[in-house]
Short mmCIF file of C-alpha atoms in Angstrom, two decimals:
data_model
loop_
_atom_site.label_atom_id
_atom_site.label_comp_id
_atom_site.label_asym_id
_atom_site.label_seq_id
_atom_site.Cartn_x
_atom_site.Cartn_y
_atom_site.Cartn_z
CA UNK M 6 0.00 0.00 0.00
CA UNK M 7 1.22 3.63 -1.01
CA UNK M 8 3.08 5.68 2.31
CA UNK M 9 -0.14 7.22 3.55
CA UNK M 10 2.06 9.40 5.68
CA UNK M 11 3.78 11.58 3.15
CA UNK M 12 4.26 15.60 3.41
CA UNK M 13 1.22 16.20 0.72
CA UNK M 14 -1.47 13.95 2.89
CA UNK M 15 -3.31 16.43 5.34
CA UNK M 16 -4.73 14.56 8.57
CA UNK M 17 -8.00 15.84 7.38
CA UNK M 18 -8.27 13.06 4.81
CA UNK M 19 -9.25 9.27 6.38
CA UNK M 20 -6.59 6.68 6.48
CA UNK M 21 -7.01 2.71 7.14
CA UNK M 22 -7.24 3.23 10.89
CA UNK M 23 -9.72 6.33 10.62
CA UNK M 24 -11.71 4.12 8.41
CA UNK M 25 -11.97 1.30 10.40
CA UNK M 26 -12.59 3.46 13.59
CA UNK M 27 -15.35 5.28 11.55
CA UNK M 28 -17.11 2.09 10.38
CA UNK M 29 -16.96 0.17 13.94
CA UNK M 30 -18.31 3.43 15.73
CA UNK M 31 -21.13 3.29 13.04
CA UNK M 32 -21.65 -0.01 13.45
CA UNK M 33 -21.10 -0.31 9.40
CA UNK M 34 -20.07 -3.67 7.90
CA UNK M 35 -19.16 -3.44 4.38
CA UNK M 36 -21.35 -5.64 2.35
CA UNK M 37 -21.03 -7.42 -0.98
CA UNK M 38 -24.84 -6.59 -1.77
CA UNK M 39 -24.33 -2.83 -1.45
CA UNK M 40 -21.25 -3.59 -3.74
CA UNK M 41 -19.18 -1.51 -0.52
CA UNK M 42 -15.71 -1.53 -0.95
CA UNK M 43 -13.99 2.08 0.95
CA UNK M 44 -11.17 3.45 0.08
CA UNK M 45 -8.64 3.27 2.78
CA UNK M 46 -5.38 5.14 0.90
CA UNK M 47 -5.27 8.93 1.27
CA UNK M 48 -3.25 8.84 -1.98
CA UNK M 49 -5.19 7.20 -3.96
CA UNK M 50 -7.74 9.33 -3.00
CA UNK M 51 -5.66 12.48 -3.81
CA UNK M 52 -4.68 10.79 -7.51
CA UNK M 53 -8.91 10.54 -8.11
CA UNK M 54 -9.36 14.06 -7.96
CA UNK M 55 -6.17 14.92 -9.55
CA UNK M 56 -6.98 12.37 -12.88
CA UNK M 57 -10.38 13.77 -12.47
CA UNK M 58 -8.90 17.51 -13.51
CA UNK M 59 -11.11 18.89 -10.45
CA UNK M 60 -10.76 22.63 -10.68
CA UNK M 61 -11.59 25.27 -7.73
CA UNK M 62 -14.36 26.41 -9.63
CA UNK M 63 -15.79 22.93 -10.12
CA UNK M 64 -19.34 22.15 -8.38
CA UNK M 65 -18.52 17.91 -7.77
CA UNK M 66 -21.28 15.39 -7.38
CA UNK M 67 -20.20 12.22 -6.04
CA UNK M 68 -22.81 9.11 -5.62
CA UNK M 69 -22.04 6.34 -2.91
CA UNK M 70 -19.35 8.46 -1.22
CA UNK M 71 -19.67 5.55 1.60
CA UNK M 72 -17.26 7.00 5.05
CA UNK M 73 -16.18 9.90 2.90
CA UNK M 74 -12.64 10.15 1.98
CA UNK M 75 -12.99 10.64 -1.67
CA UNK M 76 -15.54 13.33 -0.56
CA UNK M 77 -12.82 15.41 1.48
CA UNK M 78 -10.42 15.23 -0.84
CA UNK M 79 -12.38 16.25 -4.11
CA UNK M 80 -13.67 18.68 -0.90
CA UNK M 81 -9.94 20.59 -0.90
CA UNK M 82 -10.09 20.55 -4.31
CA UNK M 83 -13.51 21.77 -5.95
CA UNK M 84 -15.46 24.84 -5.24
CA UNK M 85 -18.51 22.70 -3.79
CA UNK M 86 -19.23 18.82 -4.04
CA UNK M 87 -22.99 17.28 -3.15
CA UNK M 88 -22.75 13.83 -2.45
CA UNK M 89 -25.82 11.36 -2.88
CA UNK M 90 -25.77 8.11 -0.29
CA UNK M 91 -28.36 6.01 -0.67
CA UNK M 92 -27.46 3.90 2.57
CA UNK M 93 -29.64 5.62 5.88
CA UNK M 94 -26.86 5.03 8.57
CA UNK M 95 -23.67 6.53 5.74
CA UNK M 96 -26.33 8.98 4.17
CA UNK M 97 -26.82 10.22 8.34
CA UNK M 98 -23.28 9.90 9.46
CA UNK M 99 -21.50 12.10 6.61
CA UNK M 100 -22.13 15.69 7.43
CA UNK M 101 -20.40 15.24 10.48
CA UNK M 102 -17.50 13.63 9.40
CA UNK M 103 -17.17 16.43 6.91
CA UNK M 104 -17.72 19.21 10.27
CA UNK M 105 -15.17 16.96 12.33
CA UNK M 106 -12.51 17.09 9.63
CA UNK M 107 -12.63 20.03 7.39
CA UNK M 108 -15.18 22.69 8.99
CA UNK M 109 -13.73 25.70 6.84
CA UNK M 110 -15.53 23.50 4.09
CA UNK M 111 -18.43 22.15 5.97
CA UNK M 112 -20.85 24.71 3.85
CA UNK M 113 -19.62 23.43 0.74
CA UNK M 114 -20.70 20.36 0.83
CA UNK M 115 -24.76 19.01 0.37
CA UNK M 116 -25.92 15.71 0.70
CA UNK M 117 -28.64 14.04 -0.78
CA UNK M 118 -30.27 10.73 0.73
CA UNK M 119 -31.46 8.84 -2.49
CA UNK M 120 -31.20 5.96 -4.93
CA UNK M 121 -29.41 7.48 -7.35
CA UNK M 122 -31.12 6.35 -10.21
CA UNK M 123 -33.70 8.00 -8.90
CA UNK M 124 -32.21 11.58 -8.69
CA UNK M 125 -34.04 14.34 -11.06
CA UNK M 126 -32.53 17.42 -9.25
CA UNK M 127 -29.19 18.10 -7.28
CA UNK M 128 -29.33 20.96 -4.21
CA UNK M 129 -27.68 24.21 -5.33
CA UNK M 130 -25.33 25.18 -8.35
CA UNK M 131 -25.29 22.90 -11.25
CA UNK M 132 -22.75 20.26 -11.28
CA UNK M 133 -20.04 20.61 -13.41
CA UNK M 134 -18.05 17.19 -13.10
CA UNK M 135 -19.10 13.71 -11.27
CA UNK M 136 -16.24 12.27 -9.73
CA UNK M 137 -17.26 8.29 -7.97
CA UNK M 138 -16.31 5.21 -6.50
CA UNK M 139 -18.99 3.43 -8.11
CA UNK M 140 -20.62 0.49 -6.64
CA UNK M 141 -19.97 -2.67 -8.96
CA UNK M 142 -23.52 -3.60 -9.65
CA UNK M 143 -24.92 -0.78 -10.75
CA UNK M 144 -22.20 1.83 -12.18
CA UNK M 145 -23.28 1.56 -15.80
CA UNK M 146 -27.41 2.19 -15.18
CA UNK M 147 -26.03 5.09 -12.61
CA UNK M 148 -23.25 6.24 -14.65
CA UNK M 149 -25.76 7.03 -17.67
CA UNK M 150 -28.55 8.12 -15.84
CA UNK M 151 -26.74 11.20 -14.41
CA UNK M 152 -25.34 11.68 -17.79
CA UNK M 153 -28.80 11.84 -19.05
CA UNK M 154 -30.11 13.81 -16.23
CA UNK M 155 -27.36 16.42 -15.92
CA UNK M 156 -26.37 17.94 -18.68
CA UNK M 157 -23.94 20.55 -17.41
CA UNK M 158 -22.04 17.69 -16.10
CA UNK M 159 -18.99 18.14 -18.46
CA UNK M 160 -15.90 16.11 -17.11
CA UNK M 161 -17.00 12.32 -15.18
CA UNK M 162 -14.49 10.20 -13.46
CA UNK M 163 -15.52 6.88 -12.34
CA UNK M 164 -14.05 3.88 -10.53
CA UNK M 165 -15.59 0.84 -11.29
CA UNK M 166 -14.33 -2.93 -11.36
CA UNK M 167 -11.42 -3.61 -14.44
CA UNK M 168 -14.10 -5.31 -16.72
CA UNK M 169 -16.47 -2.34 -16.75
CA UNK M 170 -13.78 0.08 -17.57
CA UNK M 171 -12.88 -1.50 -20.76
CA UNK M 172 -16.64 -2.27 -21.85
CA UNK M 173 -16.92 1.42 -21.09
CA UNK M 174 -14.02 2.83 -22.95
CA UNK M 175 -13.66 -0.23 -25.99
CA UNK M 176 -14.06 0.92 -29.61
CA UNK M 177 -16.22 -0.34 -32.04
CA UNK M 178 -14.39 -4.34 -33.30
CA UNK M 179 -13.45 -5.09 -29.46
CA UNK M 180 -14.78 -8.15 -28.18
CA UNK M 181 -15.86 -6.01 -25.05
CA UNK M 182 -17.09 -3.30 -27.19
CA UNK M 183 -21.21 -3.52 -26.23
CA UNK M 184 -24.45 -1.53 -24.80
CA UNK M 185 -22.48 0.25 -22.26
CA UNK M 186 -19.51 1.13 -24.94
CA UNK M 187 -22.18 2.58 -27.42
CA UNK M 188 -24.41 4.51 -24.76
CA UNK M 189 -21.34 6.20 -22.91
CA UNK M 190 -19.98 7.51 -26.18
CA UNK M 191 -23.53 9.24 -27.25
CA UNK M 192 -22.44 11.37 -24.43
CA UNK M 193 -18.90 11.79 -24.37
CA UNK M 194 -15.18 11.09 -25.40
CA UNK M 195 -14.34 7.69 -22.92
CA UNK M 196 -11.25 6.53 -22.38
CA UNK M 197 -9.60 4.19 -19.83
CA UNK M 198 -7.51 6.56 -17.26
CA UNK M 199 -5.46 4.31 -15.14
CA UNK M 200 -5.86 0.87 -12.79
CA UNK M 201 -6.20 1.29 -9.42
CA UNK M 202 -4.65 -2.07 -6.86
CA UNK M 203 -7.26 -3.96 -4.61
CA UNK M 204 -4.95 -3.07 -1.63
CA UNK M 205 -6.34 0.64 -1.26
CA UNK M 206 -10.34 -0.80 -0.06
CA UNK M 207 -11.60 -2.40 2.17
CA UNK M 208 -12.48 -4.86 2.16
CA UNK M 209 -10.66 -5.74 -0.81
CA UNK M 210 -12.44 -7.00 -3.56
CA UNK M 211 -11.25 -10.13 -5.25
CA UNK M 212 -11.72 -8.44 -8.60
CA UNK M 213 -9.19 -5.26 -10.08
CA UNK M 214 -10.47 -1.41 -10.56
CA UNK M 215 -10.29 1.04 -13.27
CA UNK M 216 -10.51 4.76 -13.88
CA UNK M 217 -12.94 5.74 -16.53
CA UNK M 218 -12.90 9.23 -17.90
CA UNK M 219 -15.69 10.72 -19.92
CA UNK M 220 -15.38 14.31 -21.24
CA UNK M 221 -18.58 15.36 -23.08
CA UNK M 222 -19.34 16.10 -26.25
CA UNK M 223 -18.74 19.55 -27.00
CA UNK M 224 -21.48 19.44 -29.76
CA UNK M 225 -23.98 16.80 -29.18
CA UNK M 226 -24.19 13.94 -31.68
CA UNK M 227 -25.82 14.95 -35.40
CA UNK M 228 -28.76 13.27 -35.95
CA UNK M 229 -32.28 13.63 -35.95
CA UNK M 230 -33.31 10.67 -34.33
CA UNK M 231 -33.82 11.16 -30.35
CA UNK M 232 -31.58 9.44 -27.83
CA UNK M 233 -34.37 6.93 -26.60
CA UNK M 234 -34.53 6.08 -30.93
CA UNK M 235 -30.80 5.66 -31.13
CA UNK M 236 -30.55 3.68 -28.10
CA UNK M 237 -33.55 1.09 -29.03
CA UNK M 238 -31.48 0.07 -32.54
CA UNK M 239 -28.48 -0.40 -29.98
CA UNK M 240 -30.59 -2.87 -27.32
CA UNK M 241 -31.97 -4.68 -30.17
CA UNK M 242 -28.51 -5.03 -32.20
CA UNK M 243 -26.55 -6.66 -28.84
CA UNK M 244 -29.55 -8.28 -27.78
CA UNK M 245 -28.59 -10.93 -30.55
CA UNK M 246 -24.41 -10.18 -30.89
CA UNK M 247 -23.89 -13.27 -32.81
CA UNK M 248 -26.48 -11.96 -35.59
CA UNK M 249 -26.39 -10.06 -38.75
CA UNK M 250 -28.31 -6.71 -37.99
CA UNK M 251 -30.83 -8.02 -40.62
CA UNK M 252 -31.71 -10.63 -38.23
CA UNK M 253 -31.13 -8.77 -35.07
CA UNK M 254 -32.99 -5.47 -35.91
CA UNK M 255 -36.27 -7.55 -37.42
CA UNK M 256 -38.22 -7.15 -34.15
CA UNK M 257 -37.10 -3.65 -33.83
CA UNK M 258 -37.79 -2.83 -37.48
CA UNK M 259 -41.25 -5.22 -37.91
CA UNK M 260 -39.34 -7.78 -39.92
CA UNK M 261 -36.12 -8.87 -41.51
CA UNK M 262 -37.15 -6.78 -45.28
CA UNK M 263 -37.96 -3.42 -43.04
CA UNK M 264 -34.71 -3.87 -40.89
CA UNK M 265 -32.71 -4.28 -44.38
CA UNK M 266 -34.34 -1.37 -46.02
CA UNK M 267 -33.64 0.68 -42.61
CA UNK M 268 -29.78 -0.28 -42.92
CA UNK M 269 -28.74 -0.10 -46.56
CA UNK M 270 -30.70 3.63 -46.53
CA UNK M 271 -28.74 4.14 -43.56
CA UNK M 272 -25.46 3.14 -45.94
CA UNK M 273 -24.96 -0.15 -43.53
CA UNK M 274 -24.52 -3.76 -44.72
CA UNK M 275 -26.95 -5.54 -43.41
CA UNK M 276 -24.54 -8.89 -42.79
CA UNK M 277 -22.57 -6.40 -40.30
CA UNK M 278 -22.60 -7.45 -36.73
CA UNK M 279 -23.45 -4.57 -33.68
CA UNK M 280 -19.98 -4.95 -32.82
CA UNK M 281 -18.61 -3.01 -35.77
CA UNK M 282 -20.90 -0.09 -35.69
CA UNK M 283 -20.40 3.22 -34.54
CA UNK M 284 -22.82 5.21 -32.25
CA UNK M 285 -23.02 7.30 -35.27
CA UNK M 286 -23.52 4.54 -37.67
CA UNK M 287 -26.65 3.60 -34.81
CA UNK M 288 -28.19 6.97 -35.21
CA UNK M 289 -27.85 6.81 -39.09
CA UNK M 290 -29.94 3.30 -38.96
CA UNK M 291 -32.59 4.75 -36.17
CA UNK M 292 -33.20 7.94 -38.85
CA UNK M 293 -33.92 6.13 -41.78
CA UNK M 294 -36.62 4.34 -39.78
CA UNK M 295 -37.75 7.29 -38.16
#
């Protein structure tokens, strides 16, 4: 594990034993249900919100900030951060760690006790970046939800397990290269930004982590066809990997003739596989339907 103890680690981030002390006074065991994992390195921590690009202007929402110590760091670092928890005895114990360990911040920080897949609205500015240690079992739906939802969101980090990361960042022709690949890029430049060791949580997790970094489009995509049109051609095409998008797209389209017609208007061959298309090349095929 990284020297925790170095001259740029203030005590007001959490190490292992602050971690450990937090979670037994809270009576919080980690679970594998909740997909809890906490970071215990301030380092790690500290290279988050530095990969991130967090700027002291930036307005930082974080979901499942857990004890809090990516929350004090991107804290020092961003002009305000709001935090959504959806666990009751985390979502209730977080303010005050914040008070106890950086009060000149305290009023910078919200927190909002929700399902995050639920969230519509944020309290106070808009965000302007979404920096998380994303639970394993739901970081994609999450991930492209507040995406969706939050449009002024322009720079994302997320940490999520190894295999994630590269079915979030692969190109079109990868064998990882998917739903998640496709949707995440309707939004935004991806790309993989860095692994991170199992040694920093706790518990560890028996599986490896990955930065993901998503900058948004500038412009959004050029097509005519809405996101919910795009993004049904791209459920039915991977529903059915292994077929031709003549075969795949014939539910979507009515039949295997009207999904043909859809793709050679759209300038697609219609023995190409999901796999090779780009989001673009989606959005052609869901126009020349529309």
């Amino acid at each position: 594990m990284s020297d925790t103890t170095g001259p740029e680690t203030s005590d007001a981030l959490l190490g292992p034993a602050d971690i450990r002390e937090l979670a037994a006074a809270l009576g919080v065991r980690p679970t594998k249900q909740k997909g809890q994992n906490f970071v215990i390195d301030a380092n790690t921590v500290r290279r988050i919100v530095r990969t991130a690009g967090v700027r002291p202007d930036d307005v930082v929402v974080e979901v499942g900030p857990g004890l809090g110590s990516l929350t004090l760091a991107l804290l020092e670092a961003a002009d305000r951060v709001t935090a959504v928890e959806i666990d009751d005895v985390l979502a209730a114990a977080l303010p005050a760690t914040i008070q106890a360990r950086m009060p000149a911040r305290a009023d910078r920080f919200a927190l909002l006790h929700s399902d995050a897949m639920l969230v519509e609205e944020l309290p106070g500015p808009a965000p302007t970046a979404l920096v998380a240690n994303l639970p394993y079992n739901v970081a994609v739906p999450v991930l492209l939800h507040m995406l969706e939802r939050f449009p002024t969101i322009e720079r994302t980090l997320v940490m999520v397990q190894a295999e994630v990361a590269d079915r979030l960042a692969a190109g079109p022709g990868n064998k990882v290269y998917g739903v998640p690949s496709v949707k995440a890029n309707w939004y935004a430049e991806v790309k993989r930004a860095g692994a991170i060791g199992r040694n920093v949580f706790w518990p560890a997790p028996n599986v490896d982590s990955g930065l993901v970094s998503l900058v948004r489009r500038t412009e959004p995509l050029a097509t005519t066809a809405t996101r919910q049109e795009v993004f049904a051609v791209v459920d039915a095409a991977f529903a059915q990997r292994r077929k031709t998008l003549r075969a795949a797209l014939a539910g979507w389209a009515g039949s295997p003739a009207a999904a043909e017609e859809a793709l050679v208007k759209a300038g697609i061959s219609p023995q190409a596989r999901g796999e090779s298309l780009t989001v673009e090349e989606f959005a052609r095929i869901a126009e020349a339907k529309a």
